[in-house]
Each structure stands twice: as C-alpha cells, then as structure tokens.
PDB file of C-alpha atoms in Angstrom:
ATOM      1  CA  MET A  28       3.673 -18.316  -3.493  1.00 77.00           C
ATOM      2  CA  LYS A  29       7.025 -19.921  -2.647  1.00 83.00           C
ATOM      3  CA  ARG A  30      10.145 -17.768  -2.685  1.00 88.00           C
ATOM      4  CA  MET A  31      12.494 -19.468  -5.148  1.00 91.00           C
ATOM      5  CA  PHE A  32      16.246 -18.899  -5.324  1.00 97.00           C
ATOM      6  CA  GLN A  33      18.229 -19.161  -8.529  1.00 97.00           C
ATOM      7  CA  GLY A  34      21.370 -17.959 -10.264  1.00 98.00           C
ATOM      8  CA  SER A  35      24.920 -17.930  -8.952  1.00 98.00           C
ATOM      9  CA  MET A  36      24.930 -18.625  -5.215  1.00 98.00           C
ATOM     10  CA  VAL A  37      28.368 -18.587  -3.596  1.00 98.00           C
ATOM     11  CA  ALA A  38      29.256 -21.059  -0.841  1.00 98.00           C
ATOM     12  CA  LEU A  39      31.250 -18.497   1.137  1.00 98.00           C
ATOM     13  CA  VAL A  40      34.473 -19.491   2.856  1.00 98.00           C
ATOM     14  CA  THR A  41      34.908 -18.457   6.487  1.00 98.00           C
ATOM     15  CA  PRO A  42      38.131 -16.435   6.795  1.00 98.00           C
ATOM     16  CA  PHE A  43      40.114 -17.052   9.974  1.00 98.00           C
ATOM     17  CA  LYS A  44      42.957 -15.084  11.562  1.00 97.00           C
ATOM     18  CA  ASP A  45      44.853 -16.437  14.552  1.00 96.00           C
ATOM     19  CA  GLY A  46      42.120 -18.977  15.206  1.00 96.00           C
ATOM     20  CA  ARG A  47      39.246 -16.493  15.167  1.00 98.00           C
ATOM     21  CA  VAL A  48      36.712 -15.497  12.531  1.00 98.00           C
ATOM     22  CA  ASP A  49      38.245 -12.619  10.552  1.00 98.00           C
ATOM     23  CA  GLU A  50      35.249 -10.289  10.456  1.00 98.00           C
ATOM     24  CA  PRO A  51      36.767  -7.429   8.384  1.00 98.00           C
ATOM     25  CA  THR A  52      37.847  -9.900   5.688  1.00 98.00           C
ATOM     26  CA  LEU A  53      34.402 -11.518   5.668  1.00 98.00           C
ATOM     27  CA  ARG A  54      32.894  -8.102   4.982  1.00 98.00           C
ATOM     28  CA  GLU A  55      35.367  -7.619   2.123  1.00 98.00           C
ATOM     29  CA  LEU A  56      34.386 -10.987   0.639  1.00 98.00           C
ATOM     30  CA  VAL A  57      30.711 -10.004   0.719  1.00 98.00           C
ATOM     31  CA  GLU A  58      31.523  -6.771  -1.163  1.00 98.00           C
ATOM     32  CA  PHE A  59      33.616  -8.684  -3.707  1.00 98.00           C
ATOM     33  CA  GLN A  60      30.706 -11.032  -4.424  1.00 98.00           C
ATOM     34  CA  ILE A  61      28.142  -8.252  -4.735  1.00 98.00           C
ATOM     35  CA  LYS A  62      30.371  -6.262  -7.115  1.00 98.00           C
ATOM     36  CA  ASN A  63      30.866  -9.326  -9.317  1.00 98.00           C
ATOM     37  CA  GLY A  64      27.273 -10.301  -9.987  1.00 97.00           C
ATOM     38  CA  THR A  65      26.619 -13.045  -7.432  1.00 98.00           C
ATOM     39  CA  ASP A  66      22.903 -13.516  -6.770  1.00 98.00           C
ATOM     40  CA  VAL A  67      22.901 -15.133  -3.325  1.00 98.00           C
ATOM     41  CA  LEU A  68      25.390 -15.446  -0.441  1.00 98.00           C
ATOM     42  CA  VAL A  69      25.502 -18.807   1.353  1.00 98.00           C
ATOM     43  CA  PRO A  70      27.525 -18.592   4.594  1.00 98.00           C
ATOM     44  CA  CYS A  71      28.099 -21.426   7.072  1.00 98.00           C
ATOM     45  CA  GLY A  72      27.980 -24.309   4.626  1.00 97.00           C
ATOM     46  CA  THR A  73      30.569 -27.021   4.042  1.00 96.00           C
ATOM     47  CA  THR A  74      32.846 -24.503   2.306  1.00 98.00           C
ATOM     48  CA  GLY A  75      32.456 -22.230   5.332  1.00 98.00           C
ATOM     49  CA  GLU A  76      33.820 -24.996   7.593  1.00 98.00           C
ATOM     50  CA  SER A  77      30.555 -25.131   9.528  1.00 97.00           C
ATOM     51  CA  PRO A  78      31.464 -28.388  11.346  1.00 95.00           C
ATOM     52  CA  THR A  79      34.245 -26.559  13.216  1.00 96.00           C
ATOM     53  CA  LEU A  80      32.344 -23.362  14.034  1.00 98.00           C
ATOM     54  CA  THR A  81      31.090 -22.858  17.574  1.00 97.00           C
ATOM     55  CA  HIS A  82      27.397 -22.051  17.851  1.00 96.00           C
ATOM     56  CA  ASP A  83      28.281 -18.445  18.721  1.00 98.00           C
ATOM     57  CA  GLU A  84      30.538 -18.164  15.669  1.00 98.00           C
ATOM     58  CA  HIS A  85      27.899 -19.732  13.430  1.00 98.00           C
ATOM     59  CA  ARG A  86      25.299 -17.211  14.583  1.00 98.00           C
ATOM     60  CA  ARG A  87      27.720 -14.292  14.312  1.00 98.00           C
ATOM     61  CA  ILE A  88      28.706 -15.171  10.723  1.00 98.00           C
ATOM     62  CA  ILE A  89      25.045 -15.316   9.664  1.00 98.00           C
ATOM     63  CA  GLU A  90      24.376 -12.005  11.392  1.00 98.00           C
ATOM     64  CA  LEU A  91      27.477 -10.362   9.897  1.00 98.00           C
ATOM     65  CA  THR A  92      26.743 -11.602   6.354  1.00 98.00           C
ATOM     66  CA  VAL A  93      23.175 -10.267   6.515  1.00 98.00           C
ATOM     67  CA  GLU A  94      24.465  -6.966   7.891  1.00 98.00           C
ATOM     68  CA  ALA A  95      27.169  -6.639   5.210  1.00 98.00           C
ATOM     69  CA  ALA A  96      24.782  -7.577   2.371  1.00 98.00           C
ATOM     70  CA  ASN A  97      22.375  -4.934   3.672  1.00 98.00           C
ATOM     71  CA  GLY A  98      19.506  -6.124   1.486  1.00 97.00           C
ATOM     72  CA  ARG A  99      21.471  -5.777  -1.766  1.00 98.00           C
ATOM     73  CA  ILE A 100      21.433  -9.528  -2.442  1.00 97.00           C
ATOM     74  CA  ALA A 101      19.812 -12.473  -0.694  1.00 98.00           C
ATOM     75  CA  VAL A 102      21.462 -14.459   2.099  1.00 98.00           C
ATOM     76  CA  VAL A 103      20.699 -18.167   2.492  1.00 98.00           C
ATOM     77  CA  ALA A 104      22.379 -19.347   5.676  1.00 98.00           C
ATOM     78  CA  GLY A 105      23.631 -22.865   6.291  1.00 98.00           C
ATOM     79  CA  THR A 106      21.693 -24.166   9.286  1.00 98.00           C
ATOM     80  CA  GLY A 107      21.698 -27.952   8.895  1.00 97.00           C
ATOM     81  CA  SER A 108      22.620 -30.396  11.631  1.00 96.00           C
ATOM     82  CA  ASN A 109      22.356 -34.097  12.400  1.00 95.00           C
ATOM     83  CA  SER A 110      20.232 -33.025  15.370  1.00 97.00           C
ATOM     84  CA  THR A 111      16.747 -31.916  14.339  1.00 98.00           C
ATOM     85  CA  THR A 112      16.435 -29.706  17.434  1.00 98.00           C
ATOM     86  CA  GLU A 113      19.722 -27.981  16.669  1.00 97.00           C
ATOM     87  CA  ALA A 114      18.747 -27.467  13.015  1.00 98.00           C
ATOM     88  CA  ILE A 115      15.479 -25.865  14.140  1.00 98.00           C
ATOM     89  CA  ASP A 116      17.320 -23.566  16.567  1.00 97.00           C
ATOM     90  CA  LEU A 117      19.872 -22.455  13.962  1.00 98.00           C
ATOM     91  CA  THR A 118      17.212 -21.932  11.287  1.00 98.00           C
ATOM     92  CA  ARG A 119      15.072 -19.881  13.665  1.00 98.00           C
ATOM     93  CA  TYR A 120      18.141 -17.786  14.450  1.00 98.00           C
ATOM     94  CA  ALA A 121      18.804 -17.228  10.735  1.00 98.00           C
ATOM     95  CA  LYS A 122      15.230 -15.967  10.372  1.00 98.00           C
ATOM     96  CA  GLN A 123      15.676 -13.663  13.379  1.00 98.00           C
ATOM     97  CA  ALA A 124      18.983 -12.348  11.960  1.00 98.00           C
ATOM     98  CA  GLY A 125      17.293 -11.378   8.705  1.00 98.00           C
ATOM     99  CA  ALA A 126      18.397 -14.179   6.365  1.00 98.00           C
ATOM    100  CA  ASP A 127      16.209 -14.703   3.313  1.00 98.00           C
ATOM    101  CA  GLY A 128      16.406 -18.489   3.489  1.00 98.00           C
ATOM    102  CA  ALA A 129      18.352 -21.432   4.908  1.00 98.00           C
ATOM    103  CA  LEU A 130      20.375 -24.270   3.418  1.00 98.00           C
ATOM    104  CA  LEU A 131      19.547 -27.490   5.255  1.00 98.00           C
ATOM    105  CA  VAL A 132      22.137 -30.219   4.791  1.00 98.00           C
ATOM    106  CA  LEU A 133      20.568 -33.618   5.390  1.00 98.00           C
ATOM    107  CA  PRO A 134      21.432 -35.250   8.731  1.00 97.00           C
ATOM    108  CA  TYR A 135      24.934 -36.709   8.661  1.00 96.00           C
ATOM    109  CA  TYR A 136      26.365 -39.638  10.653  1.00 95.00           C
ATOM    110  CA  ASN A 137      22.958 -40.792  12.031  1.00 95.00           C
ATOM    111  CA  LYS A 138      22.082 -42.396   8.660  1.00 96.00           C
ATOM    112  CA  PRO A 139      18.307 -41.905   8.973  1.00 97.00           C
ATOM    113  CA  THR A 140      15.838 -43.850   6.850  1.00 98.00           C
ATOM    114  CA  GLN A 141      13.927 -42.107   4.054  1.00 98.00           C
ATOM    115  CA  ALA A 142      10.988 -41.755   6.460  1.00 98.00           C
ATOM    116  CA  GLY A 143      13.350 -40.145   8.970  1.00 98.00           C
ATOM    117  CA  LEU A 144      14.581 -37.678   6.345  1.00 98.00           C
ATOM    118  CA  ILE A 145      10.997 -36.661   5.574  1.00 98.00           C
ATOM    119  CA  ALA A 146      10.186 -36.199   9.261  1.00 98.00           C
ATOM    120  CA  HIS A 147      13.381 -34.195   9.891  1.00 98.00           C
ATOM    121  CA  CYS A 148      12.868 -31.808   6.966  1.00 98.00           C
ATOM    122  CA  ARG A 149       9.197 -31.296   7.759  1.00 98.00           C
ATOM    123  CA  ALA A 150       9.975 -30.606  11.419  1.00 98.00           C
ATOM    124  CA  VAL A 151      12.473 -27.870  10.516  1.00 98.00           C
ATOM    125  CA  ALA A 152      10.235 -26.391   7.808  1.00 98.00           C
ATOM    126  CA  ASP A 153       7.206 -26.365  10.130  1.00 97.00           C
ATOM    127  CA  ALA A 154       9.095 -24.754  13.008  1.00 97.00           C
ATOM    128  CA  ALA A 155      11.281 -22.176  11.282  1.00 91.00           C
ATOM    129  CA  ASP A 156       8.966 -20.103   9.024  1.00 90.00           C
ATOM    130  CA  LEU A 157      11.812 -19.574   6.518  1.00 97.00           C
ATOM    131  CA  PRO A 158      12.303 -20.822   2.933  1.00 98.00           C
ATOM    132  CA  LEU A 159      14.523 -23.919   2.970  1.00 98.00           C
ATOM    133  CA  ILE A 160      16.829 -25.345   0.322  1.00 98.00           C
ATOM    134  CA  LEU A 161      17.545 -28.981   1.114  1.00 98.00           C
ATOM    135  CA  TYR A 162      21.100 -30.185   0.523  1.00 98.00           C
ATOM    136  CA  ASN A 163      21.731 -33.749  -0.633  1.00 98.00           C
ATOM    137  CA  ILE A 164      25.420 -34.701  -0.436  1.00 97.00           C
ATOM    138  CA  PRO A 165      25.708 -38.444   0.289  1.00 97.00           C
ATOM    139  CA  GLY A 166      29.514 -38.394   0.114  1.00 95.00           C
ATOM    140  CA  ARG A 167      29.563 -36.351   3.330  1.00 95.00           C
ATOM    141  CA  THR A 168      26.342 -37.363   5.073  1.00 96.00           C
ATOM    142  CA  GLY A 169      26.280 -41.105   4.413  1.00 96.00           C
ATOM    143  CA  VAL A 170      22.647 -40.941   3.309  1.00 97.00           C
ATOM    144  CA  ASN A 171      21.028 -40.224  -0.068  1.00 98.00           C
ATOM    145  CA  MET A 172      17.576 -38.635  -0.321  1.00 98.00           C
ATOM    146  CA  LEU A 173      15.810 -40.548  -3.084  1.00 98.00           C
ATOM    147  CA  PRO A 174      13.682 -38.739  -5.693  1.00 98.00           C
ATOM    148  CA  GLU A 175      10.444 -40.233  -4.309  1.00 98.00           C
ATOM    149  CA  THR A 176      11.372 -38.930  -0.848  1.00 98.00           C
ATOM    150  CA  LEU A 177      12.003 -35.442  -2.186  1.00 98.00           C
ATOM    151  CA  ALA A 178       8.691 -35.557  -4.041  1.00 98.00           C
ATOM    152  CA  ALA A 179       6.945 -36.226  -0.722  1.00 98.00           C
ATOM    153  CA  LEU A 180       8.355 -32.906   0.575  1.00 98.00           C
ATOM    154  CA  ALA A 181       7.999 -30.777  -2.546  1.00 98.00           C
ATOM    155  CA  ASP A 182       4.543 -29.405  -1.717  1.00 97.00           C
ATOM    156  CA  HIS A 183       5.610 -27.994   1.663  1.00 97.00           C
ATOM    157  CA  PRO A 184       5.265 -24.194   1.438  1.00 97.00           C
ATOM    158  CA  TYR A 185       8.672 -23.594   3.054  1.00 97.00           C
ATOM    159  CA  ILE A 186      10.661 -26.225   1.147  1.00 98.00           C
ATOM    160  CA  VAL A 187      11.650 -24.316  -1.969  1.00 98.00           C
ATOM    161  CA  GLY A 188      14.732 -25.955  -3.435  1.00 98.00           C
ATOM    162  CA  MET A 189      17.299 -28.726  -3.553  1.00 98.00           C
ATOM    163  CA  LYS A 190      21.067 -28.384  -3.747  1.00 98.00           C
ATOM    164  CA  GLU A 191      22.081 -31.573  -5.528  1.00 97.00           C
ATOM    165  CA  ALA A 192      25.590 -32.892  -4.857  1.00 97.00           C
ATOM    166  CA  THR A 193      25.095 -36.581  -5.553  1.00 97.00           C
ATOM    167  CA  GLY A 194      27.148 -36.291  -8.739  1.00 96.00           C
ATOM    168  CA  ASN A 195      24.431 -38.393 -10.363  1.00 96.00           C
ATOM    169  CA  LEU A 196      22.771 -36.570 -13.254  1.00 96.00           C
ATOM    170  CA  GLU A 197      20.258 -39.397 -13.677  1.00 97.00           C
ATOM    171  CA  GLN A 198      19.023 -38.923 -10.115  1.00 97.00           C
ATOM    172  CA  MET A 199      18.920 -35.150 -10.546  1.00 97.00           C
ATOM    173  CA  THR A 200      16.831 -35.561 -13.691  1.00 98.00           C
ATOM    174  CA  HIS A 201      14.493 -37.963 -11.860  1.00 98.00           C
ATOM    175  CA  ASP A 202      14.115 -35.332  -9.094  1.00 98.00           C
ATOM    176  CA  ILE A 203      13.096 -32.740 -11.679  1.00 98.00           C
ATOM    177  CA  VAL A 204      10.700 -35.121 -13.455  1.00 98.00           C
ATOM    178  CA  LEU A 205       8.903 -35.843 -10.159  1.00 98.00           C
ATOM    179  CA  CYS A 206       8.951 -32.334  -8.674  1.00 97.00           C
ATOM    180  CA  GLY A 207       8.623 -30.144 -11.762  1.00 87.00           C
ATOM    181  CA  ASP A 208       8.440 -26.441 -10.919  1.00 92.00           C
ATOM    182  CA  LYS A 209       7.695 -27.014  -7.238  1.00 97.00           C
ATOM    183  CA  LEU A 210      11.387 -26.702  -6.355  1.00 98.00           C
ATOM    184  CA  SER A 211      14.413 -24.792  -7.610  1.00 98.00           C
ATOM    185  CA  PHE A 212      17.214 -27.264  -8.386  1.00 98.00           C
ATOM    186  CA  LEU A 213      20.753 -26.043  -7.775  1.00 98.00           C
ATOM    187  CA  SER A 214      24.017 -27.760  -8.604  1.00 98.00           C
ATOM    188  CA  GLY A 215      26.229 -28.633  -5.652  1.00 98.00           C
ATOM    189  CA  ASP A 216      29.141 -29.491  -7.974  1.00 97.00           C
ATOM    190  CA  ASP A 217      30.734 -26.756 -10.077  1.00 98.00           C
ATOM    191  CA  THR A 218      31.633 -29.204 -12.850  1.00 98.00           C
ATOM    192  CA  LEU A 219      27.957 -30.219 -13.218  1.00 98.00           C
ATOM    193  CA  THR A 220      26.338 -26.781 -13.253  1.00 98.00           C
ATOM    194  CA  LEU A 221      25.801 -26.685 -17.019  1.00 98.00           C
ATOM    195  CA  PRO A 222      24.510 -30.296 -17.279  1.00 98.00           C
ATOM    196  CA  LEU A 223      22.026 -29.659 -14.463  1.00 98.00           C
ATOM    197  CA  LEU A 224      20.863 -26.408 -16.071  1.00 98.00           C
ATOM    198  CA  ALA A 225      20.332 -28.368 -19.284  1.00 97.00           C
ATOM    199  CA  VAL A 226      17.785 -30.691 -17.614  1.00 97.00           C
ATOM    200  CA  GLY A 227      15.946 -27.931 -15.738  1.00 97.00           C
ATOM    201  CA  GLY A 228      18.210 -26.686 -12.937  1.00 97.00           C
ATOM    202  CA  ARG A 229      18.069 -23.028 -11.933  1.00 97.00           C
ATOM    203  CA  GLY A 230      21.580 -22.325 -10.688  1.00 98.00           C
ATOM    204  CA  VAL A 231      24.504 -23.400  -8.546  1.00 98.00           C
ATOM    205  CA  VAL A 232      25.786 -23.132  -4.990  1.00 98.00           C
ATOM    206  CA  SER A 233      29.357 -22.621  -6.105  1.00 98.00           C
ATOM    207  CA  VAL A 234      32.776 -23.097  -4.541  1.00 98.00           C
ATOM    208  CA  VAL A 235      34.769 -21.682  -7.464  1.00 98.00           C
ATOM    209  CA  ALA A 236      32.664 -18.493  -7.319  1.00 98.00           C
ATOM    210  CA  ASN A 237      34.748 -17.542  -4.288  1.00 98.00           C
ATOM    211  CA  ILE A 238      37.543 -16.670  -6.744  1.00 98.00           C
ATOM    212  CA  VAL A 239      35.791 -16.120 -10.117  1.00 98.00           C
ATOM    213  CA  PRO A 240      32.286 -14.932  -9.209  1.00 98.00           C
ATOM    214  CA  ARG A 241      31.713 -12.992 -12.425  1.00 98.00           C
ATOM    215  CA  ASP A 242      32.337 -16.008 -14.644  1.00 98.00           C
ATOM    216  CA  VAL A 243      30.043 -18.278 -12.618  1.00 98.00           C
ATOM    217  CA  SER A 244      27.351 -15.612 -12.639  1.00 98.00           C
ATOM    218  CA  ASP A 245      27.749 -15.169 -16.409  1.00 98.00           C
ATOM    219  CA  LEU A 246      27.532 -18.931 -16.987  1.00 98.00           C
ATOM    220  CA  VAL A 247      24.179 -19.249 -15.219  1.00 98.00           C
ATOM    221  CA  ARG A 248      22.768 -15.991 -16.511  1.00 98.00           C
ATOM    222  CA  THR A 249      23.639 -16.629 -20.153  1.00 98.00           C
ATOM    223  CA  PHE A 250      22.124 -20.112 -20.006  1.00 98.00           C
ATOM    224  CA  LEU A 251      18.897 -18.948 -18.365  1.00 97.00           C
ATOM    225  CA  ASN A 252      18.680 -16.159 -20.968  1.00 97.00           C
ATOM    226  CA  GLY A 253      18.874 -18.733 -23.765  1.00 97.00           C
ATOM    227  CA  ASP A 254      22.465 -18.175 -24.941  1.00 98.00           C
ATOM    228  CA  TRP A 255      23.477 -21.804 -24.570  1.00 96.00           C
ATOM    229  CA  LYS A 256      26.525 -21.505 -26.839  1.00 97.00           C
ATOM    230  CA  ARG A 257      28.080 -18.790 -24.676  1.00 98.00           C
ATOM    231  CA  ALA A 258      27.190 -20.729 -21.510  1.00 98.00           C
ATOM    232  CA  ARG A 259      29.009 -23.768 -22.886  1.00 98.00           C
ATOM    233  CA  GLU A 260      32.088 -21.674 -23.682  1.00 98.00           C
ATOM    234  CA  ILE A 261      32.219 -20.378 -20.104  1.00 98.00           C
ATOM    235  CA  HIS A 262      31.661 -23.881 -18.729  1.00 98.00           C
ATOM    236  CA  LEU A 263      34.549 -25.305 -20.730  1.00 98.00           C
ATOM    237  CA  LYS A 264      36.824 -22.440 -19.667  1.00 98.00           C
ATOM    238  CA  LEU A 265      35.897 -22.944 -15.999  1.00 98.00           C
ATOM    239  CA  PHE A 266      36.098 -26.743 -16.032  1.00 98.00           C
ATOM    240  CA  PRO A 267      39.844 -27.253 -15.301  1.00 98.00           C
ATOM    241  CA  LEU A 268      39.721 -24.632 -12.538  1.00 98.00           C
ATOM    242  CA  CYS A 269      36.650 -26.309 -11.018  1.00 98.00           C
ATOM    243  CA  GLN A 270      38.476 -29.642 -11.050  1.00 98.00           C
ATOM    244  CA  ALA A 271      41.439 -28.051  -9.264  1.00 98.00           C
ATOM    245  CA  MET A 272      39.124 -26.781  -6.514  1.00 97.00           C
ATOM    246  CA  PHE A 273      38.469 -30.414  -5.566  1.00 96.00           C
ATOM    247  CA  CYS A 274      41.970 -31.887  -5.833  1.00 97.00           C
ATOM    248  CA  GLU A 275      41.721 -32.217  -2.033  1.00 97.00           C
ATOM    249  CA  THR A 276      38.868 -31.950   0.442  1.00 97.00           C
ATOM    250  CA  ASN A 277      36.835 -28.751   0.036  1.00 98.00           C
ATOM    251  CA  PRO A 278      37.559 -26.020   1.155  1.00 98.00           C
ATOM    252  CA  ILE A 279      41.310 -26.711   1.321  1.00 98.00           C
ATOM    253  CA  PRO A 280      42.024 -25.878  -2.365  1.00 98.00           C
ATOM    254  CA  VAL A 281      39.735 -22.847  -2.639  1.00 98.00           C
ATOM    255  CA  LYS A 282      41.089 -21.291   0.556  1.00 98.00           C
ATOM    256  CA  THR A 283      44.613 -21.921  -0.676  1.00 98.00           C
ATOM    257  CA  ALA A 284      43.726 -20.278  -3.996  1.00 98.00           C
ATOM    258  CA  MET A 285      42.252 -17.276  -2.203  1.00 98.00           C
ATOM    259  CA  ALA A 286      45.421 -16.958  -0.106  1.00 98.00           C
ATOM    260  CA  LEU A 287      47.526 -17.033  -3.299  1.00 98.00           C
ATOM    261  CA  MET A 288      45.345 -14.195  -4.607  1.00 98.00           C
ATOM    262  CA  GLY A 289      45.728 -12.198  -1.375  1.00 98.00           C
ATOM    263  CA  MET A 290      42.053 -12.467  -0.436  1.00 98.00           C
ATOM    264  CA  VAL A 291      42.287 -14.415   2.840  1.00 98.00           C
ATOM    265  CA  SER A 292      44.969 -15.784   5.154  1.00 96.00           C
ATOM    266  CA  GLY A 293      44.275 -19.353   3.994  1.00 94.00           C
ATOM    267  CA  GLU A 294      44.016 -20.500   7.605  1.00 97.00           C
ATOM    268  CA  LEU A 295      42.051 -23.747   8.070  1.00 98.00           C
ATOM    269  CA  ARG A 296      40.713 -25.413  11.190  1.00 97.00           C
ATOM    270  CA  LEU A 297      41.658 -28.918  12.195  1.00 97.00           C
ATOM    271  CA  PRO A 298      40.991 -31.581  11.153  1.00 97.00           C
ATOM    272  CA  LEU A 299      41.456 -29.839   7.780  1.00 98.00           C
ATOM    273  CA  TRP A 300      45.142 -29.602   6.918  1.00 98.00           C
ATOM    274  CA  PRO A 301      47.173 -27.492   4.459  1.00 98.00           C
ATOM    275  CA  ILE A 302      47.304 -28.706   0.874  1.00 98.00           C
ATOM    276  CA  SER A 303      50.036 -31.175  -0.146  1.00 98.00           C
ATOM    277  CA  GLU A 304      52.940 -29.939  -2.269  1.00 98.00           C
ATOM    278  CA  MET A 305      51.848 -32.154  -5.166  1.00 98.00           C
ATOM    279  CA  ASN A 306      48.326 -30.736  -5.219  1.00 98.00           C
ATOM    280  CA  LEU A 307      49.569 -27.192  -4.624  1.00 98.00           C
ATOM    281  CA  THR A 308      51.543 -27.522  -7.853  1.00 98.00           C
ATOM    282  CA  LYS A 309      48.392 -28.682  -9.692  1.00 97.00           C
ATOM    283  CA  LEU A 310      46.328 -25.864  -8.184  1.00 98.00           C
ATOM    284  CA  LYS A 311      48.866 -23.185  -9.128  1.00 98.00           C
ATOM    285  CA  ALA A 312      49.059 -24.534 -12.678  1.00 98.00           C
ATOM    286  CA  ALA A 313      45.254 -24.310 -13.078  1.00 98.00           C
ATOM    287  CA  MET A 314      45.234 -20.803 -11.628  1.00 98.00           C
ATOM    288  CA  ARG A 315      48.042 -19.664 -13.922  1.00 98.00           C
ATOM    289  CA  ALA A 316      46.282 -21.109 -16.958  1.00 98.00           C
ATOM    290  CA  TYR A 317      43.170 -19.148 -15.966  1.00 98.00           C
ATOM    291  CA  GLY A 318      45.162 -15.938 -15.459  1.00 98.00           C
ATOM    292  CA  LEU A 319      44.519 -15.648 -11.727  1.00 98.00           C
ATOM    293  CA  ILE A 320      48.171 -15.669 -10.679  1.00 97.00           C
ATOM    294  CA  SER A 321      51.394 -15.003 -12.566  1.00 93.00           C
TER     295      SER A 321
END
C-alpha cells in the first residue's frame, strides 16, 4: 500500500544569519508549524532556496528538520536535481536521515523529453526506496510533465503524489482523470488550493503557511471534512495575502514578511535580492489588512 501525503504541507524557508544556515531559528520554525496544525514539513524546496544550498547544507537541513520534528509530523525533503545521479544521492540521504518522503522537482535547464522525464523519475524511485512526490513547475524548470506522462508513472509503488504548479487547472484535472486515486495531488500555488481540492486534490505545499499555518491547515481540513462553505470563506480571506506572497520571486516576499513579523532575519542568498520599495509597500498593506502587522 502506498504511503500518501495530504493536508497542509509547508514549503519551509531556510533561515540564514551572516551567510550561514540559522539552525536555532529553523528549529523554532518547525515548532511554530507543529503548534499550528501543519501536517507535513517540506524543507529544501524552492522556498527553502535549495539552488543556493551547498550539498552539506542541504543534508544538514534535512537532518535537522527530521530531528526537530521528532516523529510528531511527517517530513518530505526536497531532493530534486537536474542530475539524476545527484537526485538519487540526495533522496537516499533523506531516507537515511529519517525523512518520510521526498519532493522531486522535475529536471530543470536540461529540458528533457517526456521519455526522459519518465526515465529520470523511475530511476530515482527505483534507487531510493522512499515515497516520492513529483513536482511539476514549468515556469522554473522549462519543461512540463504532460498528464499521459504522469499516468505512465502512477503505478510505481514509490511514486505517491504530484505537486502541481503549472497554474493550469485543466491540466490538473486531466492528471486526476487519468491517475484517479493512484496519486495524491497537491497544489503548488496557494491561490489554487481550493480549486484543486474541488476537482480531487488532497492538499497543498504552501508558501503562505510559513506565516499563517493555522489558516492554511483549516482551509484544507474543512474542505476534506465536507464543510465547503467554510473552506471557501478561508480561501477568500487568504487570497489577497497569497497574491502578495508572489509580488516578486518566491521566497523574497515570504521571507520579507517573516522578517517583519520577527520570525527570521529575512536574509536571502544571491542571486535573490531584497524586495523593491514598491512591492514592500504592497506586501505591508496585505499584511496589515490580514492583521499580521500593525
């Protein structure tokens, strides 16, 4: 039986201090998420600035997140790479460190064919012995996994889900039509969580949950429990804040928001750059309207 993941899964930021991973703050963020109803921690993804982490840092963050969670909630570690060998190595390490699963972003920059995507995902799944959630985000990778391609992978015992960040609800629906209950479909866009749930999704890998984890958790939980009216109310309340989280490249806005709330230093790694004054004004306005800052 496949291990499926669902609910509110937070795409954890990586806190930095003076150029290094801020380990005490990362532990605090894990506690904050657990106390506020998050179902799954997802370190070392896009929001965690994985492209700028050294391999040692990447491994340490996975290890530290698993250690801090201490079995209280699941950890699904980002382990994707545009090198299949590297993705296998990182996913094997996540397994060794005690992660419950891995998030496998599709290979970026190489622009593999659909056949190449199938071969890559199968190679990692065969080698790693860990449940994998595939991550389709064409805006960052330059390649889109088509529904028929996903369907060719859906029966693999270790491929258990898909994080969908195409922004295309028609494609997401086609995925679900072809794959049915073989995979757990998760929104990769906070603004599309409710629409994806409505066509059969099971949750979200959320950016905005870094600052409002309880509300994101309540949105998914109320929908899955059948209270669609309440879920819609939460969605509409969250919507302007979710939009503000993407006024610039993720994770610039969310880290800035967390700094304004005193949660992290807000330090980014190049080539990410501090938010513009114009967008900072927009972000603060959305946060004030939500009651996060005065």
